[in-house]
Coordinates of N, CA and C and ligand atoms in Angstrom, one line a residue:
X388 N -12.9 -15.2 8.6 CA -13.9 -16.2 8.0 C -13.7 -16.3 6.5
X389 N -13.7 -17.5 5.9 CA -13.5 -17.6 4.5 C -14.7 -16.9 3.7
X390 N -14.4 -16.2 2.7 CA -15.5 -15.6 1.9 C -15.8 -16.6 0.8
X391 N -16.9 -17.3 1.0 CA -17.3 -18.4 0.1 C -17.6 -17.8 -1.3
X392 N -18.0 -16.5 -1.4 CA -18.3 -15.9 -2.7 C -17.1 -16.0 -3.7
X393 N -15.9 -16.0 -3.1 CA -14.7 -15.9 -4.0 C -14.3 -17.3 -4.6
X394 N -14.9 -18.4 -4.1 CA -14.5 -19.7 -4.5 C -14.7 -19.9 -6.0
X395 N -15.8 -19.3 -6.5 CA -16.1 -19.5 -7.9 C -15.3 -18.6 -8.8
X396 N -14.5 -17.7 -8.2 CA -13.8 -16.7 -9.0 C -12.5 -17.1 -9.7
X397 N -12.3 -18.4 -9.9 CA -11.0 -18.8 -10.5 C -11.1 -18.6 -12.0
X398 N -10.5 -17.5 -12.5 CA -10.6 -17.3 -13.9 C -9.8 -18.2 -14.8
X399 N -10.4 -18.6 -16.0 CA -9.7 -19.5 -16.9 C -8.7 -18.7 -17.7
X400 N -7.6 -19.3 -18.0 CA -6.6 -18.7 -19.0 C -6.2 -17.3 -18.6
X401 N -6.2 -17.0 -17.3 CA -5.8 -15.7 -16.9 C -6.7 -14.5 -17.2
X402 N -7.9 -14.9 -17.8 CA -8.8 -13.8 -18.1 C -9.8 -13.7 -16.8
X403 N -9.9 -12.4 -16.3 CA -10.7 -12.3 -15.2 C -12.2 -12.7 -15.5
X404 N -12.8 -13.3 -14.6 CA -14.2 -13.7 -14.9 C -15.1 -12.5 -14.9
X405 N -14.8 -11.6 -14.0 CA -15.7 -10.4 -13.8 C -14.8 -9.2 -13.7
X406 N -15.0 -8.2 -14.7 CA -14.2 -7.0 -14.7 C -15.2 -5.9 -14.3
X407 N -14.8 -5.0 -13.4 CA -15.6 -3.8 -13.1 C -14.9 -2.6 -13.5
X408 N -15.6 -1.6 -14.1 CA -14.9 -0.4 -14.5 C -15.6 0.9 -14.0
X409 N -14.9 1.8 -13.5 CA -15.4 3.1 -13.1 C -15.2 4.0 -14.3
X410 N -16.2 4.4 -15.0 CA -16.1 5.1 -16.3 C -15.8 6.6 -15.9
X411 N -14.5 6.9 -15.8 CA -14.2 8.3 -15.4 C -13.3 9.0 -16.4
X412 N -13.5 10.3 -16.4 CA -12.6 11.2 -17.2 C -13.3 11.8 -18.5
X413 N -14.6 11.5 -18.6 CA -15.3 12.1 -19.8 C -15.2 13.6 -19.9
X414 N -15.4 14.2 -18.7 CA -15.5 15.7 -18.7 C -14.1 16.3 -19.1
X415 N -13.1 15.7 -18.4 CA -11.7 16.3 -18.7 C -11.3 16.0 -20.2
X416 N -11.7 14.9 -20.7 CA -11.4 14.6 -22.1 C -12.0 15.7 -23.0
X417 N -13.2 16.1 -22.7 CA -13.9 17.1 -23.5 C -13.2 18.5 -23.3
X418 N -13.0 18.8 -22.1 CA -12.4 20.1 -21.8 C -11.0 20.3 -22.5
X419 N -10.2 19.2 -22.5 CA -8.9 19.3 -23.2 C -9.1 19.7 -24.7
X420 N -10.3 19.3 -25.2 CA -10.5 19.6 -26.7 C -11.4 20.9 -26.9
X421 N -11.6 21.6 -25.8 CA -12.5 22.8 -25.9 C -13.9 22.4 -26.2
X422 N -14.3 21.2 -25.8 CA -15.7 20.8 -26.1 C -16.5 20.9 -24.8
X423 N -17.9 20.9 -24.9 CA -18.6 20.8 -23.6 C -18.5 19.4 -23.0
X424 N -18.6 19.3 -21.7 CA -18.4 18.0 -21.0 C -19.3 17.0 -21.6
X425 N -20.5 17.4 -22.0 CA -21.5 16.4 -22.5 C -20.9 15.7 -23.8
X426 N -20.1 16.4 -24.5 CA -19.5 15.7 -25.7 C -18.6 14.5 -25.2
X427 N -18.0 14.7 -24.1 CA -17.2 13.6 -23.5 C -18.0 12.4 -23.1
X428 N -19.2 12.7 -22.6 CA -20.1 11.6 -22.2 C -20.6 10.8 -23.5
X429 N -20.8 11.5 -24.5 CA -21.2 10.8 -25.8 C -20.1 9.9 -26.3
X430 N -18.9 10.4 -26.3 CA -17.8 9.5 -26.7 C -17.6 8.4 -25.7
X431 N -17.7 8.7 -24.5 CA -17.6 7.7 -23.4 C -18.6 6.5 -23.6
X432 N -19.8 6.9 -24.0 CA -20.8 5.8 -24.3 C -20.4 4.9 -25.4
X433 N -19.8 5.5 -26.4 CA -19.2 4.7 -27.6 C -18.1 3.8 -27.1
X434 N -17.2 4.3 -26.2 CA -16.1 3.5 -25.7 C -16.7 2.3 -24.9
X435 N -17.8 2.6 -24.2 CA -18.4 1.4 -23.5 C -18.9 0.4 -24.4
X436 N -19.5 0.7 -25.5 CA -20.0 -0.3 -26.5 C -18.8 -1.1 -27.0
X437 N -17.7 -0.5 -27.3 CA -16.5 -1.2 -27.8 C -15.9 -2.1 -26.8
X438 N -15.8 -1.6 -25.6 CA -15.1 -2.4 -24.6 C -16.0 -3.6 -24.2
X439 N -17.3 -3.4 -24.2 CA -18.2 -4.5 -23.8 C -18.1 -5.6 -24.9
X440 N -18.0 -5.2 -26.1 CA -17.9 -6.2 -27.2 C -16.5 -7.0 -27.0
X441 N -15.5 -6.2 -26.7 CA -14.2 -6.8 -26.6 C -14.1 -7.8 -25.4
X442 N -14.8 -7.4 -24.3 CA -14.8 -8.3 -23.1 C -15.5 -9.6 -23.5
X443 N -16.6 -9.5 -24.2 CA -17.3 -10.7 -24.6 C -16.4 -11.6 -25.5
X444 N -15.7 -10.9 -26.4 CA -14.9 -11.7 -27.4 C -13.7 -12.4 -26.7
X445 N -13.2 -11.8 -25.6 CA -12.0 -12.5 -25.0 C -12.4 -13.4 -23.9
X446 N -13.7 -13.6 -23.6 CA -14.1 -14.6 -22.7 C -14.4 -14.1 -21.3
X447 N -14.5 -12.8 -21.1 CA -14.9 -12.3 -19.8 C -16.4 -12.7 -19.6
X448 N -16.8 -13.1 -18.4 CA -18.2 -13.5 -18.2 C -19.1 -12.3 -17.8
X449 N -18.5 -11.4 -17.0 CA -19.3 -10.3 -16.5 C -18.5 -9.0 -16.6
X450 N -19.1 -7.9 -17.1 CA -18.6 -6.6 -17.1 C -19.5 -5.7 -16.4
X451 N -19.0 -5.0 -15.3 CA -19.9 -4.1 -14.6 C -19.3 -2.7 -14.7
X452 N -20.1 -1.8 -15.2 CA -19.6 -0.4 -15.3 C -20.4 0.6 -14.4
X453 N -19.7 1.5 -13.9 CA -20.3 2.6 -13.1 C -20.6 3.7 -14.0
X454 N -21.9 3.9 -14.3 CA -22.3 5.0 -15.3 C -22.8 6.2 -14.6
X455 N -23.5 6.1 -13.5 CA -24.1 7.2 -12.8 C -24.3 6.9 -11.3
X456 N -23.6 7.7 -10.5 CA -23.6 7.4 -9.0 C -24.8 8.1 -8.3
X457 N -25.0 7.7 -7.1 CA -26.1 8.4 -6.3 C -25.6 9.8 -6.0
X458 N -24.3 10.1 -6.1 CA -23.8 11.4 -5.9 C -23.8 12.3 -7.1
X459 N -23.9 11.7 -8.3 CA -23.8 12.5 -9.6 C -25.0 13.4 -9.8
X460 N -26.1 13.2 -9.0 CA -27.2 14.2 -9.1 C -26.8 15.6 -8.7
X461 N -25.7 15.7 -8.1 CA -25.2 17.1 -7.7 C -24.7 17.9 -8.9
X462 N -24.6 17.3 -10.0 CA -24.1 18.0 -11.2 C -25.1 18.9 -11.8
X463 N -24.7 19.8 -12.7 CA -25.7 20.7 -13.3 C -26.8 19.9 -14.0
X464 N -28.1 20.4 -13.9 CA -29.2 19.6 -14.4 C -29.0 19.3 -15.9
X465 N -28.4 20.2 -16.7 CA -28.3 19.9 -18.1 C -27.4 18.7 -18.4
X466 N -26.3 18.6 -17.5 CA -25.4 17.5 -17.7 C -26.1 16.2 -17.3
X467 N -26.8 16.2 -16.2 CA -27.6 15.0 -15.7 C -28.5 14.6 -16.9
X468 N -29.2 15.6 -17.4 CA -30.2 15.2 -18.5 C -29.5 14.5 -19.7
X469 N -28.3 15.1 -20.1 CA -27.6 14.5 -21.2 C -27.1 13.0 -20.9
X470 N -26.6 12.8 -19.7 CA -26.2 11.5 -19.3 C -27.4 10.5 -19.3
X471 N -28.5 11.0 -18.8 CA -29.7 10.1 -18.7 C -30.2 9.8 -20.2
X472 N -30.1 10.8 -21.0 CA -30.6 10.6 -22.4 C -29.7 9.6 -23.1
X473 N -28.4 9.7 -22.8 CA -27.4 8.7 -23.4 C -27.7 7.3 -22.9
X474 N -28.0 7.2 -21.6 CA -28.3 5.9 -21.0 C -29.6 5.3 -21.6
X475 N -30.6 6.2 -21.8 CA -31.8 5.7 -22.4 C -31.5 5.2 -23.8
X476 N -30.7 5.9 -24.6 CA -30.4 5.4 -25.9 C -29.7 4.1 -25.8
X477 N -28.7 4.0 -24.9 CA -28.0 2.7 -24.8 C -28.9 1.6 -24.4
X478 N -29.9 1.8 -23.5 CA -30.8 0.7 -23.1 C -31.7 0.3 -24.2
X479 N -32.1 1.4 -25.0 CA -33.0 1.1 -26.1 C -32.3 0.2 -27.2
X480 N -31.0 0.6 -27.4 CA -30.2 -0.2 -28.4 C -30.0 -1.6 -27.9
X481 N -29.8 -1.7 -26.6 CA -29.5 -3.0 -26.0 C -30.8 -3.9 -26.2
X482 N -31.9 -3.3 -25.9 CA -33.2 -4.1 -26.1 C -33.2 -4.6 -27.6
X483 N -32.8 -3.7 -28.5 CA -32.9 -4.1 -29.9 C -31.8 -5.1 -30.4
X484 N -30.7 -5.2 -29.6 CA -29.6 -6.1 -30.1 C -29.3 -7.3 -29.2
X485 N -29.8 -7.3 -28.0 CA -29.4 -8.4 -27.1 C -29.9 -9.7 -27.6
X486 N -31.0 -9.8 -28.2 CA -31.5 -11.0 -28.7 C -30.6 -11.6 -29.8
X487 N -30.2 -10.6 -30.7 CA -29.3 -11.0 -31.8 C -28.0 -11.5 -31.3
X488 N -27.4 -10.8 -30.3 CA -26.1 -11.1 -29.8 C -26.0 -12.0 -28.6
X489 N -27.2 -12.4 -28.1 CA -27.3 -13.3 -26.9 C -26.6 -12.7 -25.8
X490 N -26.8 -11.4 -25.5 CA -26.2 -10.8 -24.3 C -27.2 -10.6 -23.2
X491 N -26.7 -10.8 -22.0 CA -27.5 -10.5 -20.8 C -27.1 -9.2 -20.3
X492 N -28.1 -8.5 -19.8 CA -27.8 -7.2 -19.2 C -28.6 -6.9 -17.9
X493 N -28.0 -6.2 -17.0 CA -28.7 -5.9 -15.8 C -28.4 -4.5 -15.3
X494 N -29.4 -3.8 -14.8 CA -29.1 -2.5 -14.3 C -29.0 -2.6 -12.8
X495 N -27.9 -2.1 -12.2 CA -27.8 -2.2 -10.7 C -27.9 -0.8 -10.2
X496 N -28.7 -0.6 -9.1 CA -28.9 0.7 -8.5 C -30.3 0.9 -8.1
X497 N -30.6 2.1 -7.5 CA -31.9 2.4 -7.1 C -32.7 3.0 -8.3
X498 N -33.4 2.1 -9.0 CA -34.1 2.5 -10.2 C -35.4 3.3 -9.9
X499 N -35.8 3.3 -8.7 CA -37.0 4.0 -8.4 C -36.9 5.5 -8.7
X500 N -35.7 6.0 -8.7 CA -35.5 7.5 -9.0 C -35.5 7.7 -10.5
X501 N -35.5 6.7 -11.4 CA -35.4 6.9 -12.8 C -36.7 7.2 -13.4
X502 N -36.7 7.6 -14.7 CA -38.0 7.9 -15.4 C -38.8 6.6 -15.7
X503 N -40.0 6.8 -15.9 CA -40.9 5.7 -16.3 C -40.3 4.9 -17.5
X504 N -39.9 5.7 -18.5 CA -39.4 5.2 -19.7 C -38.1 4.3 -19.4
X505 N -37.2 4.8 -18.6 CA -36.0 4.1 -18.2 C -36.4 2.8 -17.5
X506 N -37.4 2.9 -16.6 CA -37.7 1.7 -15.8 C -38.3 0.6 -16.7
X507 N -39.1 1.1 -17.7 CA -39.7 0.1 -18.6 C -38.5 -0.6 -19.4
X508 N -37.5 0.2 -19.8 CA -36.4 -0.4 -20.6 C -35.6 -1.4 -19.7
X509 N -35.5 -1.0 -18.5 CA -34.7 -1.9 -17.5 C -35.5 -3.2 -17.4
X510 N -36.8 -3.2 -17.3 CA -37.6 -4.4 -17.2 C -37.5 -5.2 -18.4
X511 N -37.5 -4.5 -19.6 CA -37.4 -5.2 -20.8 C -36.1 -6.0 -21.0
X512 N -35.0 -5.3 -20.6 CA -33.6 -5.9 -20.7 C -33.6 -7.1 -19.8
X513 N -34.2 -7.0 -18.6 CA -34.2 -8.2 -17.7 C -35.0 -9.3 -18.2
X514 N -36.1 -9.0 -18.9 CA -36.9 -10.1 -19.4 C -36.2 -10.8 -20.5
X515 N -35.5 -10.0 -21.4 CA -34.8 -10.6 -22.5 C -33.6 -11.5 -22.0
X516 N -32.9 -10.9 -20.9 CA -31.8 -11.6 -20.4 C -32.1 -13.0 -19.8
X517 N -33.3 -13.1 -19.3 CA -33.7 -14.4 -18.7 C -33.7 -15.5 -19.6
X518 N -33.7 -15.2 -21.0 CA -33.7 -16.3 -22.0 C -32.2 -16.8 -22.3
X519 N -31.2 -16.1 -21.8 CA -29.9 -16.4 -22.2 C -29.0 -16.8 -21.1
X520 N -27.8 -17.4 -21.5 CA -26.7 -17.6 -20.5 C -25.5 -17.0 -21.2
X521 N -24.5 -16.8 -20.5 CA -23.3 -16.3 -21.2 C -23.0 -14.8 -20.8
X522 N -22.2 -14.1 -21.5 CA -21.8 -12.8 -21.2 C -22.9 -11.9 -20.6
X523 N -22.6 -11.2 -19.5 CA -23.5 -10.3 -18.9 C -22.9 -8.9 -18.7
X524 N -23.6 -7.9 -19.2 CA -23.1 -6.5 -18.9 C -24.0 -6.0 -17.8
X525 N -23.4 -5.4 -16.8 CA -24.1 -4.8 -15.7 C -23.9 -3.3 -15.7
X526 N -24.9 -2.5 -15.8 CA -24.8 -1.0 -15.8 C -25.2 -0.5 -14.5
X527 N -24.4 0.2 -13.8 CA -24.8 0.8 -12.5 C -25.3 2.2 -12.7
X528 N -26.6 2.4 -12.5 CA -27.2 3.7 -12.7 C -27.9 4.1 -11.4
X529 N -27.7 5.3 -10.9 CA -28.1 5.7 -9.6 C -27.7 4.7 -8.6
X530 N -26.4 4.3 -8.7 CA -25.9 3.3 -7.9 C -24.9 4.0 -6.8
X531 N -25.0 3.5 -5.6 CA -24.1 3.8 -4.6 C -23.8 2.6 -3.7
X532 N -22.6 2.4 -3.4 CA -22.3 1.2 -2.6 C -22.9 1.2 -1.2
X533 N -22.9 2.4 -0.6 CA -23.6 2.5 0.7 C -25.1 2.4 0.6
X534 N -25.6 3.0 -0.4 CA -27.1 2.9 -0.6 C -27.5 1.4 -0.8
X535 N -26.7 0.7 -1.6 CA -27.0 -0.7 -1.9 C -27.0 -1.5 -0.6
X536 N -26.0 -1.3 0.3 CA -25.9 -2.0 1.6 C -27.1 -1.7 2.5
X537 N -27.4 -0.4 2.5 CA -28.6 0.0 3.3 C -29.9 -0.7 2.8
X538 N -30.0 -0.6 1.5 CA -31.2 -1.2 0.9 C -31.3 -2.7 1.2
X539 N -30.2 -3.3 1.1 CA -30.1 -4.8 1.4 C -30.5 -5.0 2.9
X540 N -29.9 -4.2 3.8 CA -30.2 -4.4 5.2 C -31.6 -4.2 5.5
X541 N -32.3 -3.2 4.9 CA -33.7 -2.9 5.1 C -34.5 -4.1 4.6
X542 N -34.2 -4.6 3.5 CA -35.0 -5.8 2.9 C -34.8 -7.0 3.8
X543 N -33.6 -7.2 4.3 CA -33.3 -8.4 5.1 C -34.2 -8.2 6.4
X544 N -34.1 -7.0 7.0 CA -34.9 -6.8 8.2 C -36.3 -7.1 8.0
X545 N -36.9 -6.7 6.9 CA -38.3 -6.9 6.6 C -38.6 -8.4 6.6
X546 N -37.7 -9.1 5.8 CA -37.9 -10.6 5.7 C -37.8 -11.3 7.0
X547 N -36.8 -10.8 7.8 CA -36.6 -11.4 9.1 C -37.8 -11.2 10.0
X548 N -38.3 -9.9 10.0 CA -39.5 -9.6 10.9 C -40.7 -10.5 10.4
X549 N -40.8 -10.8 9.2 CA -41.9 -11.6 8.7 C -41.6 -13.1 8.8
X550 N -40.5 -13.4 9.4 CA -40.2 -14.8 9.6 C -39.8 -15.5 8.3
X551 N -39.3 -14.7 7.3 CA -39.0 -15.3 6.0 C -37.5 -15.4 5.8
X552 N -36.7 -15.1 6.8 CA -35.2 -15.1 6.6 C -34.5 -15.8 7.7
X553 N -33.5 -16.6 7.4 CA -32.7 -17.3 8.3 C -31.6 -16.3 8.9
X554 N -30.8 -16.8 9.8 CA -29.7 -16.0 10.4 C -28.8 -15.5 9.3
X555 N -28.3 -14.3 9.5 CA -27.6 -13.6 8.4 C -26.2 -14.2 8.2
X556 N -25.8 -14.5 7.0 CA -24.4 -14.9 6.7 C -24.0 -14.0 5.6
X557 N -22.7 -14.0 5.2 CA -22.2 -13.1 4.1 C -22.9 -13.5 2.8
X558 N -23.1 -14.8 2.7 CA -23.7 -15.3 1.4 C -25.1 -14.9 1.3
X559 N -25.9 -15.0 2.4 CA -27.3 -14.6 2.4 C -27.4 -13.1 2.2
X560 N -26.5 -12.3 2.9 CA -26.6 -10.9 2.7 C -26.3 -10.5 1.2
X561 N -25.4 -11.2 0.6 CA -25.0 -10.9 -0.8 C -26.3 -11.1 -1.7
X562 N -27.2 -12.0 -1.2 CA -28.4 -12.2 -2.0 C -29.4 -11.1 -2.0
X563 N -29.2 -10.1 -1.0 CA -30.1 -9.0 -0.9 C -29.5 -7.7 -1.7
X564 N -28.3 -7.9 -2.1 CA -27.6 -6.7 -2.8 C -28.2 -6.7 -4.3
X565 N -28.0 -5.5 -4.9 CA -28.4 -5.4 -6.3 C -27.7 -6.4 -7.2
X566 N -26.5 -6.8 -6.7 CA -25.6 -7.7 -7.5 C -25.9 -9.2 -7.2
X567 N -27.0 -9.5 -6.5 CA -27.3 -10.9 -6.2 C -27.1 -11.8 -7.3
X568 N -26.4 -12.9 -7.1 CA -26.2 -13.9 -8.1 C -25.0 -13.7 -9.0
X569 N -24.4 -12.5 -8.9 CA -23.2 -12.1 -9.7 C -22.0 -12.3 -8.9
X570 N -21.0 -13.1 -9.4 CA -19.8 -13.3 -8.6 C -19.0 -12.0 -8.4
X571 N -18.3 -11.9 -7.3 CA -17.5 -10.6 -7.1 C -16.6 -10.3 -8.2
X572 N -16.3 -9.0 -8.4 CA -15.3 -8.6 -9.5 C -13.9 -9.2 -9.1
X573 N -13.2 -9.6 -10.1 CA -11.8 -10.0 -10.0 C -10.9 -8.9 -10.2
X574 N -11.3 -8.0 -11.1 CA -10.4 -6.9 -11.5 C -11.3 -5.6 -11.5
X575 N -10.8 -4.6 -10.8 CA -11.5 -3.3 -10.9 C -10.6 -2.3 -11.5
X576 N -11.1 -1.7 -12.6 CA -10.3 -0.7 -13.4 C -10.9 0.7 -13.2
X577 N -10.0 1.7 -12.9 CA -10.4 3.1 -12.8 C -9.5 3.9 -13.8
X578 N -10.0 4.3 -14.9 CA -9.3 5.2 -15.8 C -9.5 6.6 -15.2
X579 N -8.9 7.6 -15.8 CA -9.1 9.0 -15.4 C -8.2 9.6 -14.3
X580 N -7.3 8.7 -13.8 CA -6.3 9.3 -12.9 C -6.6 9.3 -11.4
X581 N -7.9 9.2 -11.0 CA -8.2 9.2 -9.6 C -8.0 7.8 -9.0
X582 N -7.6 7.7 -7.8 CA -7.4 6.4 -7.1 C -8.3 6.3 -5.9
X583 N -9.6 6.2 -6.2 CA -10.5 6.0 -5.2 C -11.7 5.2 -5.7
X584 N -12.6 4.7 -4.8 CA -13.7 3.9 -5.2 C -14.9 4.7 -5.5
X585 N -15.0 6.0 -5.0 CA -16.2 6.8 -5.2 C -17.5 6.0 -5.0
X586 N -17.5 5.2 -3.9 CA -18.8 4.6 -3.5 C -19.2 3.4 -4.5
X587 N -18.3 2.8 -5.2 CA -18.6 1.8 -6.1 C -18.3 0.4 -5.5
X588 N -19.3 -0.5 -5.6 CA -19.2 -1.9 -5.2 C -18.4 -2.1 -3.9
X589 N -18.7 -1.4 -2.8 CA -18.0 -1.5 -1.6 C -17.9 -2.9 -1.0
X590 N -19.0 -3.6 -1.0 CA -19.1 -4.9 -0.5 C -18.4 -5.9 -1.4
X591 N -18.6 -5.8 -2.7 CA -18.2 -6.8 -3.7 C -16.7 -6.7 -4.0
X592 N -16.0 -5.6 -3.7 CA -14.6 -5.4 -4.1 C -13.7 -5.8 -2.9
X593 N -14.2 -6.5 -1.9 CA -13.4 -6.9 -0.8 C -12.0 -7.5 -1.2
X594 N -12.1 -8.3 -2.3 CA -10.8 -9.0 -2.7 C -10.5 -8.8 -4.2
X595 N -11.1 -7.7 -4.8 CA -10.8 -7.4 -6.2 C -9.4 -6.9 -6.3
X596 N -8.8 -7.1 -7.4 CA -7.5 -6.5 -7.8 C -7.7 -5.1 -8.4
X597 N -7.0 -4.1 -8.0 CA -7.3 -2.7 -8.5 C -6.2 -2.4 -9.6
X598 N -6.7 -1.7 -10.6 CA -5.8 -1.2 -11.7 C -6.2 0.2 -12.0
X599 N -5.3 1.2 -11.8 CA -5.6 2.6 -12.0 C -4.7 3.0 -13.2
X600 N -5.3 3.9 -14.1 CA -4.6 4.4 -15.2 C -5.0 5.9 -15.4
X601 N -4.1 6.7 -15.9 CA -4.4 8.1 -16.2 C -5.1 8.3 -17.5
X602 N -5.2 7.2 -18.3 CA -5.9 7.3 -19.6 C -7.4 7.7 -19.3
X603 N -7.9 8.7 -20.0 CA -9.3 9.1 -19.8 C -10.2 8.1 -20.4
X604 N -11.4 7.9 -19.9 CA -12.3 6.9 -20.4 C -12.5 6.9 -21.9
X605 N -12.8 8.1 -22.5 CA -13.1 8.1 -23.9 C -11.9 7.6 -24.7
X606 N -10.7 7.7 -24.2 CA -9.5 7.2 -24.9 C -9.2 5.7 -24.6
X607 N -10.0 5.1 -23.8 CA -9.7 3.8 -23.3 C -10.0 2.7 -24.4
X608 N -9.0 2.0 -24.9 CA -9.3 1.1 -25.9 C -8.9 -0.4 -25.5
X609 N -9.2 -1.3 -26.4 CA -8.8 -2.7 -26.1 C -7.4 -2.9 -25.6
X610 N -6.5 -2.1 -26.2 CA -5.0 -2.3 -25.8 C -4.8 -1.9 -24.3
X611 N -5.6 -1.0 -23.9 CA -5.5 -0.5 -22.5 C -6.2 -1.6 -21.6
X612 N -7.2 -2.3 -22.0 CA -7.8 -3.4 -21.3 C -6.8 -4.5 -21.2
X613 N -6.1 -4.8 -22.3 CA -5.1 -5.9 -22.3 C -4.1 -5.6 -21.3
X614 N -3.6 -4.3 -21.2 CA -2.6 -3.9 -20.2 C -3.1 -4.2 -18.8
X615 N -4.4 -3.9 -18.5 CA -4.9 -4.1 -17.2 C -5.0 -5.6 -16.9
X616 N -5.3 -6.4 -17.9 CA -5.4 -7.8 -17.7 C -4.0 -8.4 -17.5
X617 N -3.0 -7.9 -18.2 CA -1.6 -8.3 -18.0 C -1.2 -8.1 -16.6
X618 N -1.5 -6.9 -16.1 CA -1.1 -6.5 -14.7 C -1.9 -7.5 -13.7
X619 N -3.1 -7.8 -14.0 CA -3.9 -8.7 -13.2 C -3.3 -10.1 -13.1
X620 N -2.8 -10.5 -14.3 CA -2.2 -11.8 -14.3 C -0.9 -12.0 -13.4
X621 N -0.3 -10.8 -13.2 CA 0.9 -10.9 -12.4 C 0.6 -10.8 -10.9
X622 N -0.6 -10.6 -10.6 CA -1.0 -10.4 -9.1 C -1.1 -11.8 -8.5
X623 N -0.8 -11.8 -7.2 CA -0.8 -13.0 -6.4 C -2.0 -12.9 -5.5
X624 N -3.1 -13.6 -5.8 CA -4.3 -13.4 -5.0 C -4.3 -14.4 -3.8
X625 N -4.2 -13.9 -2.6 CA -4.0 -14.8 -1.5 C -5.2 -14.9 -0.6
X626 N -6.1 -14.0 -0.7 CA -7.4 -14.0 0.1 C -7.1 -14.2 1.6
X627 N -6.0 -13.6 2.0 CA -5.6 -13.6 3.4 C -4.8 -14.8 3.8
X628 N -4.6 -15.8 2.9 CA -3.9 -17.0 3.2 C -2.4 -16.8 2.9
X629 N -1.7 -17.9 2.8 CA -0.3 -17.8 2.3 C -0.1 -18.8 1.2
X630 N 0.9 -18.4 0.3 CA 1.2 -19.2 -0.9 C 2.6 -19.6 -0.9
Ligands
IPE1625 C1 -17.5 10.0 -15.8 O1 -16.8 11.1 -16.3 C2 -18.9 10.0 -16.1 C3 -19.8 10.2 -14.9 C4 -19.4 10.3 -13.7 C5 -21.2 10.2 -15.2 P1 -16.8 12.5 -15.5 O2 -18.0 13.3 -16.0 O3 -16.7 12.3 -14.0 O4 -15.5 13.1 -16.1 P2 -14.4 14.0 -15.2 O5 -14.0 13.1 -14.1 O6 -15.1 15.2 -14.8 O7 -13.3 14.2 -16.2
IPE1626 C1 -17.4 8.1 -10.2 O1 -16.9 9.2 -10.9 C2 -18.9 7.8 -10.6 C3 -19.0 7.3 -12.0 C4 -18.1 7.1 -12.8 C5 -20.4 7.0 -12.3 P1 -17.0 10.7 -10.3 O2 -16.4 11.5 -11.3 O3 -18.4 11.0 -10.0 O4 -16.2 10.5 -9.0 P2 -15.4 11.6 -8.1 O5 -16.4 12.8 -7.9 O6 -14.2 12.0 -8.8 O7 -15.1 10.9 -6.8
MG1627 MG1 -15.1 12.2 -12.7

């Protein structure tokens, strides 16, 4: 069956409309320098700021980053606390600068597990975003692809039982995901050397082009993103058809 979601994904000028990145390699980056893993997360947060600005400048419409997975709670509590504190700081900064820069932002994931402060910041970013169009940054926090699909299935079942939902189609199901309304990623980048999805955007990456690099996330700069886009441009996206 044709995936209607992909029809809107024709990127202009060879720039992917939607780039997704698994922010990986912070811990190893720090270890190589004899620093605590948390130092890697701090530099990684800075890298994210730079790459988001670069994406906006080159005409990417959506950047989705995997910042904290549903599995990352297994890490030592001190590391989890540091990551959450960095995310809070990032959300707070976003609230302060989104209006100036006309940036839209969305948090994807099960935010019910986040602190009250974080949930308030998430609500604030969503409220500000509703006033703008254009570049959108999506930050995945307490996100898991399987969790997202289950959450969507439960919500659909509730609506169906209440007589509020029509028969399920791919498009309708997509409307129940955290990513509702966001086109599927065209390009998925994983720095850090691992070649796996680690539960990221399982539904949405059905036809994404994958780019893996050994560069660790804190070392990832615009030139590395250009390399990924170059590789993407050489891909032949057939969506199961023939060309
Ligand atoms: C990614 O870097 C950040 C998160 C998963 C929160 P890692 O912390 O996974 O870094 P490595 O993979 O151990 O180097
Ligand atoms: C994936 O990285 C999750 C995020 C980047 C948020 P991990 O470091 O958690 O993935 P694994 O454990 O190597 O699969
Ligand atoms: Mg990792």
